[in-house]
Amino acid sequence: MEEQEKNNRGLYGFLPSDIEGIRTLAKLALDLRWSWDHAADDLWRQLDAELWELTRNPWTMLKTVSREHLEQKLRDKAFQMKMEELVNQKQLSETTPSWFQQAHPDSPLSCIAYFSMEFMLSEALPIYVGGLGNVAGDQLKSASDLGLPVTAVGLLYQQGYFRQQIDENGMQQALFPFNDPGQLPVIPLRLPNGEWLRLEVTLAGFTVWLRTWQVQVGGVKLYLLDTNDMVNLPVHRNITSQVYGGGNELRIQQEIILGIGGWKLLKALNLNPQVCHMNEGHAAFLILQRARDFMKTAEVSFDVALAVTRAGNLFTTHTAVAAGFDHFSPALMEKFLGPYAAEELQIEFNHLMALGRQDPNNSSESFNMAYLAIHGSGAVNGVSRLHGQVSRNLFQNLFPRWPQHEVPVGHVTNGVHMPTWDSESADRVWTKACGKDRWRGELQEMHDGLDAISDEMLWQMRTTCRTDLVNNTRKRLEKQMSVAGEPAENLAIAKDAFDPETLTLGFARRFVAYKRPNLLLHDEERFIRILTHPEHPVQLVIAGKAPPYDETGKALIQQWVQFVSKHKLYKHVVFLSDYDVLLAEQLVQGADVWVNTPRRPWEASGTSGMKVLVNGGLNLSELDGWWDEAYTDEVGWAIGDRAEHGEDAGWDASEANTLYELLENQIVPEFYSRNESGLPVRWIERVRKSMSQLTPRFSANRTVREYTEQYYLPAAVNFLNRAADNGAAGVRMTTTKQDLERKWQGISAGMLQIENVANSYQCRVTVQLNGINASEVSVEMYAEESDGLQAEIIKMLPEPKEQANDGTAFTVKFAGSRPKSDYTIRIIPSYENIQVPLEDKLIFWQH
């Protein structure tokens, strides 16, 4: 502890260290627990309310306020008590047995490394773009709540994602302010001797130095890498300039740093994760470096090392279209990874390229990072039930001759970290209903607790949330109009835009074509009538960014801005610029109805609609992503027919009409239908059911527990078993796999014999295994999906006889309800606990 304090000399050097309590305050400011702990807000408001509202960054605040002010606050009894309360809460959280320790006390799982290209934790740390970062940040926070041994790895960008400004013509302008590390809640990682931990990677023959940083996220650490080291060439300092910035050459270098550099960082910290979780394929190069390290330690070949280490790798895909995966040309791969393959992995370059190709023999095929992730993982999952189906279709080509339902992609539906996204008024309701620690363990049924909350309290919560959104919208709109040079009369309108009693819709996301952000504008006159109804008006808050170089997306934003201006709808529709975490919080807390209109099935999961649940907001959404499995007519509204229609303009028009009809005939009337006490009873009942039924299901608490029990724990056991005895199991696996590949084409099977015996089928087949040991394969009866029946797989057993020259007989008896003609014989590999077909895709079909 003393050594650590000594190494923090640079951390606190800017602070007046002689002020009593300043170090404690600094530690609180550097722990992003404040990004979801409402109790901490009051401390920072006491320090400087205006600066807190402007920055939401306690670390910057400590660097900004004067010494005199700090001394004054740290002598203030109320401030001291609040600080002491937060310190006690932090210590209690760190010492109290968590869900993971209680549920899995004897688990061998001691470290999970979570890799992601972006993390959305707070607007104070702008290293995110959108949904992928949202998922990563929320899962880290839930891992902290649940006590999971997670260590995260990402990149620290000099500029982060762009900031958005809307000009006088309604066009998006992209600004790239510099991320000053000194103003971010990050600290340099230091060696025991106080030296800054720096790593090196080789890029196209050049040594590139990586600086390392640490972020505290409650009980979890996030480590970040950047290349902005003065010893690097200017071109290399620029590698970590922007999230997803530049072309493929910059992207491959970022991903080498994240994957290979990230694994090197873990080893430099003496961390030995059993499980590596790749949040998308950007980090897949870690597969190579992890195998390389095992090669050196166990003195085995790359193929053996990969067979061992892949058991501990998990790949989560968020992509719903094939074009969304990163591809790198053979020339680019040769430039940056050719020497690495030869010198570090000791394999031919084509061997490396085969790991990222559908056809390993096609020398012109590009290298697909998702394919590398699949070929180097022990499990793969999508991020919703529907996305799992979509992904099995996307990756079918990697598993030829296998039925699509057996393509090895599972699913864990995303969830959001509810304490991050709930409002203070919603937090009070949930605390009264279910207690303060409701998101920190098993999610019990919440019906009883919420049923005990009165209609009046629920409606007051919604009214408060909506009023807060209206007030924030007015402030933001006035500032936005002023920056854009709007005339004075428009600025005056902004001061009283919107009405706290009016039904409020929210719509915020990336402005890209497949999300159809302008579907509500299909019939402008009809939409205007809905908005401006004299007795039952509607107001809509919109936000979102188009990718900086996407002119189509920019035009979609401009269409909304011009629609509002043309029809003078400032009191009914507002487009708020510069969508970030803080604006997202305000929108999901205040919106009565969240609107989402993607083209099915391109929304892998979606999370924005999940965030309104905890605040009593309702969803009006396409039956896509998470809403496809969440929707019932008791908890919200849906458009779509669960079919795919591509870019059919006629279908777009039909769904726009459905949106208008739902608003006109159901949503608006239900919101304004009040009882004698002025309460919308039917609406409140829908809110209650949405909160009680959906909030637990779509909490990141549930998501992280599913990852733990379905993936992390089995992966840890599997990896440790394979790694034992210097990878002896991996040696056997590799040898067996190579032997099967040589002999597989010589397999044959005789006629399948099926007899009816005592209301069962007695089945027998003789197979020639071409020298393959019967214990290394599984012979199965298979009936495919048909007429609503699920596929059926029945394992056959070898007869207890010596293998004869005419083959080995396999038999099985089972109660079958399908015709005999439905069944055929197949043979698949089965040895050393391999995952089939993920790790061995050989398959023999009788027909």
PDB file of C-alpha atoms in Angstrom, residues 293-495:
ATOM      1  CA  ASP A 293       2.625 -17.079 -25.252  1.00  0.00           C
ATOM      2  CA  PHE A 294       1.383 -20.604 -24.544  1.00  0.00           C
ATOM      3  CA  MET A 295       3.647 -21.901 -27.353  1.00  0.00           C
ATOM      4  CA  LYS A 296       6.678 -20.405 -25.658  1.00  0.00           C
ATOM      5  CA  THR A 297       5.721 -21.511 -22.160  1.00  0.00           C
ATOM      6  CA  ALA A 298       4.688 -25.079 -22.980  1.00  0.00           C
ATOM      7  CA  GLU A 299       7.102 -25.537 -25.929  1.00  0.00           C
ATOM      8  CA  VAL A 300       4.391 -26.714 -28.295  1.00  0.00           C
ATOM      9  CA  SER A 301       3.387 -25.837 -31.851  1.00  0.00           C
ATOM     10  CA  PHE A 302       1.044 -22.995 -32.721  1.00  0.00           C
ATOM     11  CA  ASP A 303      -1.743 -25.427 -33.646  1.00  0.00           C
ATOM     12  CA  VAL A 304      -1.520 -27.140 -30.265  1.00  0.00           C
ATOM     13  CA  ALA A 305      -1.374 -23.799 -28.450  1.00  0.00           C
ATOM     14  CA  LEU A 306      -4.443 -22.589 -30.326  1.00  0.00           C
ATOM     15  CA  ALA A 307      -6.330 -25.806 -29.501  1.00  0.00           C
ATOM     16  CA  VAL A 308      -5.590 -25.192 -25.818  1.00  0.00           C
ATOM     17  CA  THR A 309      -6.143 -21.436 -25.533  1.00  0.00           C
ATOM     18  CA  ARG A 310      -9.214 -21.132 -27.745  1.00  0.00           C
ATOM     19  CA  ALA A 311     -11.168 -23.014 -25.075  1.00  0.00           C
ATOM     20  CA  GLY A 312     -10.854 -19.885 -22.919  1.00  0.00           C
ATOM     21  CA  ASN A 313     -11.898 -17.397 -25.612  1.00  0.00           C
ATOM     22  CA  LEU A 314     -15.451 -16.096 -26.094  1.00  0.00           C
ATOM     23  CA  PHE A 315     -16.511 -14.094 -29.154  1.00  0.00           C
ATOM     24  CA  THR A 316     -19.612 -11.912 -28.986  1.00  0.00           C
ATOM     25  CA  THR A 317     -20.779 -10.643 -32.365  1.00  0.00           C
ATOM     26  CA  HIS A 318     -23.000  -7.552 -32.631  1.00  0.00           C
ATOM     27  CA  THR A 319     -23.120  -7.434 -36.435  1.00  0.00           C
ATOM     28  CA  ALA A 320     -26.261  -8.260 -38.387  1.00  0.00           C
ATOM     29  CA  VAL A 321     -24.915  -7.923 -41.955  1.00  0.00           C
ATOM     30  CA  ALA A 322     -21.841  -9.531 -43.526  1.00  0.00           C
ATOM     31  CA  ALA A 323     -20.500  -6.166 -44.712  1.00  0.00           C
ATOM     32  CA  GLY A 324     -20.236  -5.021 -41.108  1.00  0.00           C
ATOM     33  CA  PHE A 325     -17.243  -7.234 -40.295  1.00  0.00           C
ATOM     34  CA  ASP A 326     -13.712  -5.858 -40.607  1.00  0.00           C
ATOM     35  CA  HIS A 327     -11.873  -7.204 -43.663  1.00  0.00           C
ATOM     36  CA  PHE A 328      -8.176  -6.732 -44.437  1.00  0.00           C
ATOM     37  CA  SER A 329      -6.535  -7.433 -47.792  1.00  0.00           C
ATOM     38  CA  PRO A 330      -3.784 -10.066 -48.072  1.00  0.00           C
ATOM     39  CA  ALA A 331      -1.304  -7.268 -48.861  1.00  0.00           C
ATOM     40  CA  LEU A 332      -2.232  -5.355 -45.712  1.00  0.00           C
ATOM     41  CA  MET A 333      -2.016  -8.505 -43.605  1.00  0.00           C
ATOM     42  CA  GLU A 334       1.388  -9.331 -45.101  1.00  0.00           C
ATOM     43  CA  LYS A 335       2.647  -5.831 -44.327  1.00  0.00           C
ATOM     44  CA  PHE A 336       1.638  -5.846 -40.668  1.00  0.00           C
ATOM     45  CA  LEU A 337       1.501  -9.529 -39.696  1.00  0.00           C
ATOM     46  CA  GLY A 338       3.661 -11.426 -42.177  1.00  0.00           C
ATOM     47  CA  PRO A 339       6.868 -11.237 -40.079  1.00  0.00           C
ATOM     48  CA  TYR A 340       4.809 -11.854 -36.919  1.00  0.00           C
ATOM     49  CA  ALA A 341       3.492 -15.137 -38.353  1.00  0.00           C
ATOM     50  CA  ALA A 342       6.965 -16.339 -39.270  1.00  0.00           C
ATOM     51  CA  GLU A 343       8.960 -15.111 -36.290  1.00  0.00           C
ATOM     52  CA  GLU A 344       6.495 -15.216 -33.406  1.00  0.00           C
ATOM     53  CA  LEU A 345       3.967 -17.901 -34.378  1.00  0.00           C
ATOM     54  CA  GLN A 346       6.418 -19.939 -36.466  1.00  0.00           C
ATOM     55  CA  ILE A 347       3.825 -20.678 -39.126  1.00  0.00           C
ATOM     56  CA  GLU A 348       3.498 -19.965 -42.845  1.00  0.00           C
ATOM     57  CA  PHE A 349       1.707 -16.756 -43.737  1.00  0.00           C
ATOM     58  CA  ASN A 350      -1.019 -18.718 -45.557  1.00  0.00           C
ATOM     59  CA  HIS A 351      -1.603 -20.675 -42.360  1.00  0.00           C
ATOM     60  CA  LEU A 352      -2.367 -17.392 -40.589  1.00  0.00           C
ATOM     61  CA  MET A 353      -4.561 -16.168 -43.449  1.00  0.00           C
ATOM     62  CA  ALA A 354      -6.582 -19.397 -43.353  1.00  0.00           C
ATOM     63  CA  LEU A 355      -7.760 -18.477 -39.865  1.00  0.00           C
ATOM     64  CA  GLY A 356      -9.570 -15.457 -41.326  1.00  0.00           C
ATOM     65  CA  ARG A 357     -10.943 -17.012 -44.505  1.00  0.00           C
ATOM     66  CA  GLN A 358     -13.968 -19.002 -45.534  1.00  0.00           C
ATOM     67  CA  ASP A 359     -11.866 -20.892 -48.097  1.00  0.00           C
ATOM     68  CA  PRO A 360      -8.354 -21.410 -46.734  1.00  0.00           C
ATOM     69  CA  ASN A 361      -7.081 -22.191 -50.228  1.00  0.00           C
ATOM     70  CA  ASN A 362      -8.305 -18.959 -51.827  1.00  0.00           C
ATOM     71  CA  SER A 363      -5.222 -16.725 -51.829  1.00  0.00           C
ATOM     72  CA  SER A 364      -7.203 -13.682 -53.010  1.00  0.00           C
ATOM     73  CA  GLU A 365      -9.798 -13.798 -50.205  1.00  0.00           C
ATOM     74  CA  SER A 366      -9.492 -11.023 -47.635  1.00  0.00           C
ATOM     75  CA  PHE A 367      -8.943 -11.674 -43.941  1.00  0.00           C
ATOM     76  CA  ASN A 368     -12.171 -11.469 -41.920  1.00  0.00           C
ATOM     77  CA  MET A 369     -11.729 -10.596 -38.243  1.00  0.00           C
ATOM     78  CA  ALA A 370     -14.995 -12.317 -37.322  1.00  0.00           C
ATOM     79  CA  TYR A 371     -13.729 -15.525 -38.931  1.00  0.00           C
ATOM     80  CA  LEU A 372     -10.515 -15.289 -36.911  1.00  0.00           C
ATOM     81  CA  ALA A 373     -12.601 -14.824 -33.771  1.00  0.00           C
ATOM     82  CA  ILE A 374     -14.678 -17.917 -34.604  1.00  0.00           C
ATOM     83  CA  HIS A 375     -11.658 -20.045 -35.498  1.00  0.00           C
ATOM     84  CA  GLY A 376      -9.955 -19.010 -32.267  1.00  0.00           C
ATOM     85  CA  SER A 377     -12.800 -19.254 -29.736  1.00  0.00           C
ATOM     86  CA  GLY A 378     -14.437 -21.954 -27.692  1.00  0.00           C
ATOM     87  CA  ALA A 379     -17.852 -20.289 -27.900  1.00  0.00           C
ATOM     88  CA  VAL A 380     -19.653 -17.662 -30.003  1.00  0.00           C
ATOM     89  CA  ASN A 381     -22.810 -15.734 -29.217  1.00  0.00           C
ATOM     90  CA  GLY A 382     -25.114 -13.101 -30.634  1.00  0.00           C
ATOM     91  CA  VAL A 383     -26.768 -10.376 -28.568  1.00  0.00           C
ATOM     92  CA  SER A 384     -30.455 -11.280 -28.820  1.00  0.00           C
ATOM     93  CA  ARG A 385     -32.452 -14.377 -29.611  1.00  0.00           C
ATOM     94  CA  LEU A 386     -33.217 -13.099 -33.114  1.00  0.00           C
ATOM     95  CA  HIS A 387     -29.623 -12.012 -33.655  1.00  0.00           C
ATOM     96  CA  GLY A 388     -28.477 -15.518 -32.775  1.00  0.00           C
ATOM     97  CA  GLN A 389     -30.614 -16.794 -35.671  1.00  0.00           C
ATOM     98  CA  VAL A 390     -29.314 -14.076 -37.985  1.00  0.00           C
ATOM     99  CA  SER A 391     -25.719 -14.892 -37.029  1.00  0.00           C
ATOM    100  CA  ARG A 392     -26.180 -18.594 -37.683  1.00  0.00           C
ATOM    101  CA  ASN A 393     -27.244 -17.628 -41.188  1.00  0.00           C
ATOM    102  CA  LEU A 394     -24.302 -15.215 -41.586  1.00  0.00           C
ATOM    103  CA  PHE A 395     -21.745 -17.846 -40.549  1.00  0.00           C
ATOM    104  CA  GLN A 396     -23.371 -20.831 -42.285  1.00  0.00           C
ATOM    105  CA  ASN A 397     -20.695 -20.686 -44.998  1.00  0.00           C
ATOM    106  CA  LEU A 398     -17.998 -21.582 -42.444  1.00  0.00           C
ATOM    107  CA  PHE A 399     -19.759 -24.862 -41.628  1.00  0.00           C
ATOM    108  CA  PRO A 400     -20.631 -26.466 -44.967  1.00  0.00           C
ATOM    109  CA  ARG A 401     -23.044 -29.399 -44.862  1.00  0.00           C
ATOM    110  CA  TRP A 402     -24.078 -28.628 -41.291  1.00  0.00           C
ATOM    111  CA  PRO A 403     -27.747 -27.753 -40.633  1.00  0.00           C
ATOM    112  CA  GLN A 404     -28.173 -24.054 -39.935  1.00  0.00           C
ATOM    113  CA  HIS A 405     -29.632 -24.609 -36.466  1.00  0.00           C
ATOM    114  CA  GLU A 406     -26.359 -26.340 -35.491  1.00  0.00           C
ATOM    115  CA  VAL A 407     -24.103 -23.506 -36.627  1.00  0.00           C
ATOM    116  CA  PRO A 408     -22.353 -22.852 -33.287  1.00  0.00           C
ATOM    117  CA  VAL A 409     -23.687 -19.434 -32.343  1.00  0.00           C
ATOM    118  CA  GLY A 410     -25.717 -19.059 -29.154  1.00  0.00           C
ATOM    119  CA  HIS A 411     -27.138 -15.859 -27.744  1.00  0.00           C
ATOM    120  CA  VAL A 412     -27.137 -13.739 -24.613  1.00  0.00           C
ATOM    121  CA  THR A 413     -29.576 -10.873 -24.975  1.00  0.00           C
ATOM    122  CA  ASN A 414     -28.059  -7.536 -24.043  1.00  0.00           C
ATOM    123  CA  GLY A 415     -29.174  -5.634 -20.980  1.00  0.00           C
ATOM    124  CA  VAL A 416     -28.450  -2.191 -19.576  1.00  0.00           C
ATOM    125  CA  HIS A 417     -27.026  -1.137 -16.220  1.00  0.00           C
ATOM    126  CA  MET A 418     -30.197   0.123 -14.602  1.00  0.00           C
ATOM    127  CA  PRO A 419     -28.536   2.259 -11.862  1.00  0.00           C
ATOM    128  CA  THR A 420     -26.786   4.249 -14.600  1.00  0.00           C
ATOM    129  CA  TRP A 421     -29.955   5.087 -16.474  1.00  0.00           C
ATOM    130  CA  ASP A 422     -32.597   5.516 -13.774  1.00  0.00           C
ATOM    131  CA  SER A 423     -33.655   8.992 -12.690  1.00  0.00           C
ATOM    132  CA  GLU A 424     -33.550  10.094  -9.075  1.00  0.00           C
ATOM    133  CA  SER A 425     -37.346   9.886  -8.865  1.00  0.00           C
ATOM    134  CA  ALA A 426     -37.341   6.387 -10.406  1.00  0.00           C
ATOM    135  CA  ASP A 427     -34.608   5.350  -7.980  1.00  0.00           C
ATOM    136  CA  ARG A 428     -36.824   6.387  -5.071  1.00  0.00           C
ATOM    137  CA  VAL A 429     -39.722   4.310  -6.414  1.00  0.00           C
ATOM    138  CA  TRP A 430     -37.563   1.227  -6.960  1.00  0.00           C
ATOM    139  CA  THR A 431     -35.927   1.561  -3.545  1.00  0.00           C
ATOM    140  CA  LYS A 432     -39.329   1.691  -1.877  1.00  0.00           C
ATOM    141  CA  ALA A 433     -40.547  -1.278  -3.921  1.00  0.00           C
ATOM    142  CA  CYS A 434     -37.512  -3.573  -3.987  1.00  0.00           C
ATOM    143  CA  GLY A 435     -34.725  -2.233  -1.764  1.00  0.00           C
ATOM    144  CA  LYS A 436     -31.449  -0.468  -2.448  1.00  0.00           C
ATOM    145  CA  ASP A 437     -29.451  -3.531  -3.535  1.00  0.00           C
ATOM    146  CA  ARG A 438     -31.987  -4.724  -6.087  1.00  0.00           C
ATOM    147  CA  TRP A 439     -29.494  -4.873  -8.995  1.00  0.00           C
ATOM    148  CA  ARG A 440     -26.596  -6.482  -7.136  1.00  0.00           C
ATOM    149  CA  GLY A 441     -27.654 -10.128  -6.963  1.00  0.00           C
ATOM    150  CA  GLU A 442     -30.272 -12.558  -8.179  1.00  0.00           C
ATOM    151  CA  LEU A 443     -33.168 -10.704  -9.767  1.00  0.00           C
ATOM    152  CA  GLN A 444     -36.250 -11.770  -7.875  1.00  0.00           C
ATOM    153  CA  GLU A 445     -39.759 -11.282  -9.157  1.00  0.00           C
ATOM    154  CA  MET A 446     -40.541  -7.604  -8.830  1.00  0.00           C
ATOM    155  CA  HIS A 447     -44.294  -7.801  -9.272  1.00  0.00           C
ATOM    156  CA  ASP A 448     -45.113  -7.763  -5.574  1.00  0.00           C
ATOM    157  CA  GLY A 449     -42.906  -4.797  -4.786  1.00  0.00           C
ATOM    158  CA  LEU A 450     -44.153  -2.694  -7.669  1.00  0.00           C
ATOM    159  CA  ASP A 451     -47.753  -3.764  -7.108  1.00  0.00           C
ATOM    160  CA  ALA A 452     -47.487  -2.159  -3.686  1.00  0.00           C
ATOM    161  CA  ILE A 453     -46.605   1.204  -5.286  1.00  0.00           C
ATOM    162  CA  SER A 454     -49.665   3.381  -5.709  1.00  0.00           C
ATOM    163  CA  ASP A 455     -50.852   4.712  -9.049  1.00  0.00           C
ATOM    164  CA  GLU A 456     -50.312   8.199  -7.683  1.00  0.00           C
ATOM    165  CA  MET A 457     -46.649   7.553  -6.919  1.00  0.00           C
ATOM    166  CA  LEU A 458     -45.979   6.006 -10.319  1.00  0.00           C
ATOM    167  CA  TRP A 459     -47.657   8.887 -12.108  1.00  0.00           C
ATOM    168  CA  GLN A 460     -45.793  11.432 -10.006  1.00  0.00           C
ATOM    169  CA  MET A 461     -42.547   9.728 -10.998  1.00  0.00           C
ATOM    170  CA  ARG A 462     -43.465   9.981 -14.667  1.00  0.00           C
ATOM    171  CA  THR A 463     -44.562  13.604 -14.336  1.00  0.00           C
ATOM    172  CA  THR A 464     -41.324  14.552 -12.605  1.00  0.00           C
ATOM    173  CA  CYS A 465     -39.221  12.768 -15.225  1.00  0.00           C
ATOM    174  CA  ARG A 466     -41.096  14.428 -18.079  1.00  0.00           C
ATOM    175  CA  THR A 467     -40.853  17.866 -16.470  1.00  0.00           C
ATOM    176  CA  ASP A 468     -37.102  17.469 -16.020  1.00  0.00           C
ATOM    177  CA  LEU A 469     -36.763  16.534 -19.689  1.00  0.00           C
ATOM    178  CA  VAL A 470     -38.790  19.562 -20.764  1.00  0.00           C
ATOM    179  CA  ASN A 471     -36.636  21.884 -18.668  1.00  0.00           C
ATOM    180  CA  ASN A 472     -33.409  20.380 -19.996  1.00  0.00           C
ATOM    181  CA  THR A 473     -34.736  20.497 -23.559  1.00  0.00           C
ATOM    182  CA  ARG A 474     -35.482  24.208 -23.269  1.00  0.00           C
ATOM    183  CA  LYS A 475     -31.972  24.948 -21.989  1.00  0.00           C
ATOM    184  CA  ARG A 476     -30.283  22.870 -24.651  1.00  0.00           C
ATOM    185  CA  LEU A 477     -32.457  24.230 -27.450  1.00  0.00           C
ATOM    186  CA  GLU A 478     -31.806  27.853 -26.521  1.00  0.00           C
ATOM    187  CA  LYS A 479     -28.067  27.249 -26.418  1.00  0.00           C
ATOM    188  CA  GLN A 480     -28.146  25.282 -29.654  1.00  0.00           C
ATOM    189  CA  MET A 481     -30.111  27.977 -31.490  1.00  0.00           C
ATOM    190  CA  SER A 482     -27.756  30.663 -30.224  1.00  0.00           C
ATOM    191  CA  VAL A 483     -24.685  28.776 -31.489  1.00  0.00           C
ATOM    192  CA  ALA A 484     -26.369  28.224 -34.871  1.00  0.00           C
ATOM    193  CA  GLY A 485     -27.145  31.952 -35.212  1.00  0.00           C
ATOM    194  CA  GLU A 486     -30.937  31.624 -35.078  1.00  0.00           C
ATOM    195  CA  PRO A 487     -32.940  34.900 -34.991  1.00  0.00           C
ATOM    196  CA  ALA A 488     -33.974  36.368 -31.650  1.00  0.00           C
ATOM    197  CA  GLU A 489     -37.634  35.399 -32.050  1.00  0.00           C
ATOM    198  CA  ASN A 490     -36.650  31.721 -32.247  1.00  0.00           C
ATOM    199  CA  LEU A 491     -34.529  32.029 -29.117  1.00  0.00           C
ATOM    200  CA  ALA A 492     -37.570  33.365 -27.309  1.00  0.00           C
ATOM    201  CA  ILE A 493     -39.591  30.352 -28.465  1.00  0.00           C
ATOM    202  CA  ALA A 494     -36.966  28.021 -27.010  1.00  0.00           C
ATOM    203  CA  LYS A 495     -37.528  29.378 -23.518  1.00  0.00           C
TER     204      LYS A 495
END
